[in-house]
Short mmCIF file of C-alpha atoms and ligand atoms in Angstrom, two decimals:
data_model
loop_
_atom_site.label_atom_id
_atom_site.label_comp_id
_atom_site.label_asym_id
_atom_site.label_seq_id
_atom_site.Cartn_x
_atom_site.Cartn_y
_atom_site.Cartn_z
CA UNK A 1 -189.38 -36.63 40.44
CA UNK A 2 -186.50 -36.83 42.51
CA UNK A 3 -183.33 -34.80 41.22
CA UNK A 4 -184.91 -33.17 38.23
CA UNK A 5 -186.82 -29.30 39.36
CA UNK A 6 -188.85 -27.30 37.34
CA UNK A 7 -187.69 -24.34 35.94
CA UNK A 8 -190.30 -21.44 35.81
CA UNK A 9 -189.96 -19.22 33.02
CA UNK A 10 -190.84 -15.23 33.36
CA UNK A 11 -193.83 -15.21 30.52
CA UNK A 12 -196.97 -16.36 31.37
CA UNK A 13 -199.70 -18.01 29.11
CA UNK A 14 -201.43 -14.62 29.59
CA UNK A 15 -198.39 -12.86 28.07
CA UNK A 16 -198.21 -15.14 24.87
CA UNK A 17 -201.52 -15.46 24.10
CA UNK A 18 -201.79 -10.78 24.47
CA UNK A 19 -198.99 -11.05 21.70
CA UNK A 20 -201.39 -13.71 19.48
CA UNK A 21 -204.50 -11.70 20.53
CA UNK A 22 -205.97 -14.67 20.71
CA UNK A 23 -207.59 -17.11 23.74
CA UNK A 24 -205.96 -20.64 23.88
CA UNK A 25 -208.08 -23.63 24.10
CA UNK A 26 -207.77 -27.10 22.81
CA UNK A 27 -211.12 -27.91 20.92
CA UNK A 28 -211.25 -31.88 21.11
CA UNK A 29 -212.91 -34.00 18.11
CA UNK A 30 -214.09 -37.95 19.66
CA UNK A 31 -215.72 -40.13 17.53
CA UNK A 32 -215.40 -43.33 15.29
CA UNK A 33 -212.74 -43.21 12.91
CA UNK A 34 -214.58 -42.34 9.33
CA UNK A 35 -216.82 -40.21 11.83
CA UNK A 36 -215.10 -36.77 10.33
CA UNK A 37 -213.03 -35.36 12.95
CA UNK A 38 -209.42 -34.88 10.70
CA UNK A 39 -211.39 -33.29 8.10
CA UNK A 40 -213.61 -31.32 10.59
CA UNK A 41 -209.94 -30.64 12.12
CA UNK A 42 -208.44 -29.75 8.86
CA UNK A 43 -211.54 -27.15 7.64
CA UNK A 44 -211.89 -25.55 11.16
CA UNK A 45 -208.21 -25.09 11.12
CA UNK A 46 -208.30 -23.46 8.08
CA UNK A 47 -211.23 -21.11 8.51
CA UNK A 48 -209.50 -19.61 12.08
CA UNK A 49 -206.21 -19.20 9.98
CA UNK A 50 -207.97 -17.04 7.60
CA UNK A 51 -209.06 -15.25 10.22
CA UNK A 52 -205.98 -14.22 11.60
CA UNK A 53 -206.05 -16.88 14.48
CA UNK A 54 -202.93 -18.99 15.04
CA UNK A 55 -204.32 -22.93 15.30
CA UNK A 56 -202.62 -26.07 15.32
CA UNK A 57 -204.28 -29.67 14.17
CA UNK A 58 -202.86 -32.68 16.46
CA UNK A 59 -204.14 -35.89 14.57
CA UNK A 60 -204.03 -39.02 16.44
CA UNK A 61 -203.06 -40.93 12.96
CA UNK A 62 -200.45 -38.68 12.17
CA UNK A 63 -199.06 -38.15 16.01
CA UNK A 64 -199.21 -42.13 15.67
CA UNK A 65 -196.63 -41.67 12.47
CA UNK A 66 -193.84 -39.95 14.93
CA UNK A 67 -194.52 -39.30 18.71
CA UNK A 68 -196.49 -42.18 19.82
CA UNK A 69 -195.23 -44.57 16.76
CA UNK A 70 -194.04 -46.96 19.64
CA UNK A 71 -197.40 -47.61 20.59
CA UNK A 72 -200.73 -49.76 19.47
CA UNK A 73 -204.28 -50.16 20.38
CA UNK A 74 -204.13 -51.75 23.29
CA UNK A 75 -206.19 -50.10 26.52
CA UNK A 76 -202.93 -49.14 28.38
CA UNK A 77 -201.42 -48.04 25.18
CA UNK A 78 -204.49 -46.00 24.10
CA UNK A 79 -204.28 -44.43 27.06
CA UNK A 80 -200.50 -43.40 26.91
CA UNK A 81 -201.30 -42.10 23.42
CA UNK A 82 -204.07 -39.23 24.60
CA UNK A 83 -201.68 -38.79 28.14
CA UNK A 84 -198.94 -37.89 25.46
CA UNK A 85 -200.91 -36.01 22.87
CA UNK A 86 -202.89 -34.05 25.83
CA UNK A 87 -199.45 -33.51 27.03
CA UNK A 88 -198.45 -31.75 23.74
CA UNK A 89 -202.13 -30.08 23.53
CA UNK A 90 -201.29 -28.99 26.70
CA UNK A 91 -197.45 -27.24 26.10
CA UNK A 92 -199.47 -25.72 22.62
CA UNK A 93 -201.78 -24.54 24.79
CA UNK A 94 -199.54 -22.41 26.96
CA UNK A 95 -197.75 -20.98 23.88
CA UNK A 96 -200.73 -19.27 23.14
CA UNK A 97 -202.29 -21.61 20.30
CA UNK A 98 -205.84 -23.19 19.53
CA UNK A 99 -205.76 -26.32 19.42
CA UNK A 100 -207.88 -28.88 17.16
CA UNK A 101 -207.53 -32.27 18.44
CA UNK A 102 -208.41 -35.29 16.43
CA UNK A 103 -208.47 -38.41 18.75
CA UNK A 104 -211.03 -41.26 18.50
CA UNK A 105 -210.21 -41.30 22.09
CA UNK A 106 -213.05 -44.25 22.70
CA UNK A 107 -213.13 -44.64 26.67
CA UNK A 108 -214.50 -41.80 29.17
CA UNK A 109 -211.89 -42.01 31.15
CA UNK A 110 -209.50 -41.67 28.83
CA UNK A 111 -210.78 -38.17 27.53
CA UNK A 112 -211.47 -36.87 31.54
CA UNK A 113 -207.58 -38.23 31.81
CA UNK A 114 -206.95 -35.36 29.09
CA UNK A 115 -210.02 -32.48 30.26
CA UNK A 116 -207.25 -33.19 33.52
CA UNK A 117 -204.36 -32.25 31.81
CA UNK A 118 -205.24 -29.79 29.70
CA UNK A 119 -207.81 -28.16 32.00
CA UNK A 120 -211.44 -27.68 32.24
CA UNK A 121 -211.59 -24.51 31.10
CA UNK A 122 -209.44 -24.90 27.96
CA UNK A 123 -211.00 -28.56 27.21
CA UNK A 124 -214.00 -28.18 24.45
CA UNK A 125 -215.09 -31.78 23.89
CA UNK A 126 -216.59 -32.42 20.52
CA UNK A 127 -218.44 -35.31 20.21
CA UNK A 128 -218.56 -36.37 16.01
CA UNK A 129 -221.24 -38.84 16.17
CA UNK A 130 -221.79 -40.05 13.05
CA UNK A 131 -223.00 -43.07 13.14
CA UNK A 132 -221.31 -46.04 13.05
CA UNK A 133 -223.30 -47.72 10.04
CA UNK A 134 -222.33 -44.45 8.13
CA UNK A 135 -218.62 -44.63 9.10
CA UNK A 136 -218.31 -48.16 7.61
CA UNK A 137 -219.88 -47.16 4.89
CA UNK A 138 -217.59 -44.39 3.97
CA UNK A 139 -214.70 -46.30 5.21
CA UNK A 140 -212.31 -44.03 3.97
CA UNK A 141 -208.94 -45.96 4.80
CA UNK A 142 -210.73 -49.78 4.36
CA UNK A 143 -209.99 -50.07 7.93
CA UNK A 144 -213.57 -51.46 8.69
CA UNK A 145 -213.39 -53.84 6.03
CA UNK A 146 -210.39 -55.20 7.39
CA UNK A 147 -212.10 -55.28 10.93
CA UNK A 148 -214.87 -57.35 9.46
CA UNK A 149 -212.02 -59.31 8.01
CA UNK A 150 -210.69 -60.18 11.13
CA UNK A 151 -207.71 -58.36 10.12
CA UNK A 152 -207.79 -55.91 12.61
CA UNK A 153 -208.30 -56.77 16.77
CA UNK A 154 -209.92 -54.48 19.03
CA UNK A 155 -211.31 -51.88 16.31
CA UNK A 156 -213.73 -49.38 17.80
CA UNK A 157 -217.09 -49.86 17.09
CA UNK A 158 -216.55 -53.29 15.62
CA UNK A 159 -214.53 -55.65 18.13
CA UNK A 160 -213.92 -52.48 20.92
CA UNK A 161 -216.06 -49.85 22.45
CA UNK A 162 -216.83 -46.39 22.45
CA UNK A 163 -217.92 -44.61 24.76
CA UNK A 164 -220.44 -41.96 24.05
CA UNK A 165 -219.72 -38.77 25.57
CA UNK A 166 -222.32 -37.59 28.45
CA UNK A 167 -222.03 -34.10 28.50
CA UNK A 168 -220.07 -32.81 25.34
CA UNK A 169 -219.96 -29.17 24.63
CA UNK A 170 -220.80 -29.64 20.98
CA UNK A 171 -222.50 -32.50 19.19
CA UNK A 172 -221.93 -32.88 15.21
CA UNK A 173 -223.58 -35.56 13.10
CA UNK A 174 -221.68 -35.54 9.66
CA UNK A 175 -224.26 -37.42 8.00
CA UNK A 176 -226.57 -34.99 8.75
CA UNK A 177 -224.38 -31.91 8.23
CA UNK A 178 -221.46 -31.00 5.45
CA UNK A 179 -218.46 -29.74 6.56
CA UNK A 180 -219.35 -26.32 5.79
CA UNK A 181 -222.12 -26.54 7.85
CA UNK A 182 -220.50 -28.77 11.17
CA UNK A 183 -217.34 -25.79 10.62
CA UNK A 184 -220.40 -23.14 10.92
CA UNK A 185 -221.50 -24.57 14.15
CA UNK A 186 -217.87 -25.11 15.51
CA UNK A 187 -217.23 -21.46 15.08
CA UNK A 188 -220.15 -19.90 16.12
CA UNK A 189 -220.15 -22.28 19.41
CA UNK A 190 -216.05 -20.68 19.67
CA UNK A 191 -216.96 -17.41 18.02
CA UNK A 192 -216.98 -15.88 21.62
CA UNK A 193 -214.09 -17.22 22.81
CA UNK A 194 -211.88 -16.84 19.64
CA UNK A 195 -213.13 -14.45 17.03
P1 ADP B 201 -211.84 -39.57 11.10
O1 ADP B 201 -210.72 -38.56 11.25
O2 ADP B 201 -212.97 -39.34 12.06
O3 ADP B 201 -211.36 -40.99 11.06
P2 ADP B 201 -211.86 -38.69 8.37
O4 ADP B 201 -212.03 -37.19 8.41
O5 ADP B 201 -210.48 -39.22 8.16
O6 ADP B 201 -212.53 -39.30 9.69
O7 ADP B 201 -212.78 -39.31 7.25
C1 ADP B 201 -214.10 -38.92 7.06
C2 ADP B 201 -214.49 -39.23 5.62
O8 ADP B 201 -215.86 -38.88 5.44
C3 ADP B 201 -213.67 -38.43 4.63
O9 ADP B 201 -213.42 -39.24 3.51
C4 ADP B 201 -214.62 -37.28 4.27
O10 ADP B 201 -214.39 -36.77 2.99
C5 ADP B 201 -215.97 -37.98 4.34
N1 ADP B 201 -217.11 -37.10 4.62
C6 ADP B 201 -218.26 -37.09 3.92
N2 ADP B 201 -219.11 -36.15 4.40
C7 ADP B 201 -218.48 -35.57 5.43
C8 ADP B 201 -218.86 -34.51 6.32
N3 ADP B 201 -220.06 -33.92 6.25
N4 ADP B 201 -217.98 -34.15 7.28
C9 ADP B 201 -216.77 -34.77 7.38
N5 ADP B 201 -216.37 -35.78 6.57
C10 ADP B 201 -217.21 -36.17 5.58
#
């Protein structure tokens, strides 16, 4: 960008995350909203806290509340809201934390647009695939009622896509598992990178 330069600081990542004692990452839940992923986001958060790990929750509905309240659900601006919230992941990321991201996030290219930013190597994609019959059932906001209303456009997995994920590092079914059990996998799938 012409006339604005970056200026470098003199701690690295490395540095911040020696002081946390800790390995950053950003651990990111997809799936249909009702699927689980805030209170998957929530417990794991929790559990690392106890312990001693220093984690932050980004939640698309809440980031929606403040950061990204100028934007809707429309492709471009479902886009701008993971490129901002990857963005943030991102910054976390390099202060040392773990990250638990909780993003439907519905489109492919989307997510790869936010494995980009935050990096490969930090990027665990979570796919919470409960199933979309189970979501609706559970419907914990009314938001699918109000899709089958017509109340609601372009509402993922009614009236707009998702797009399964094709090579996720972690699958978790919530219908199939409580959260005590879908936490258990999370951390033993992190348990060599974090604990
Ligand atoms: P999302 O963030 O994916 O939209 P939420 O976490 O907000 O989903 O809502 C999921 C709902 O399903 C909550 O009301 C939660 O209590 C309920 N639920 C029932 N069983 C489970 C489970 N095994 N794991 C996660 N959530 C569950």
């Amino acid at each position: 960008m012409p006339q604005v330069y970056w200026h470098a600081g003199t701690i690295a990542p490395e540095q911040r995350c020696q002081r946390l004692g800790q390995q950053a990452a950003t651990i990111w839940l997809t799936g249909l909203s009702g699927a689980g992923k805030s209170t998957l986001a929530c417990a794991l958060e929790q559990r690392l806290f106890s312990a001693g790990r220093t984690a932050f929750v980004l939640d698309g509905d809440n980031l929606r509340h403040h950061l990204n309240s100028d934007l809707g659900f429309t492709a471009h601006d479902r886009r701008e809201n993971i490129r901002r919230s990857a963005e943030v992941a991102r910054l976390m990321n390099d202060a040392g934390l773990i990250v638990i991201c909780a993003f439907i996030s519905p489109l492919r290219s989307d997510r790869d647009m936010a494995r980009e930013i935050i990096g490969a190597a930090n990027f665990i994609e979570t796919y919470v695939s409960t199933p979309c019959v189970v979501c609706e059932e559970r419907d914990p906001k009314g938001l699918y009622r109000q899709a089958r209303a017509g109340m609601i456009a372009e509402f993922t997995g009614i009236s707009a896509p998702y797009e399964i994920p094709l090579e996720p590092a972690l699958v978790l079914d919530t219908e199939q598992l409580t959260v005590e059990q879908a936490c258990a996998h999370l951390l033993q799938h992190l348990a060599p990178r974090f604990l």
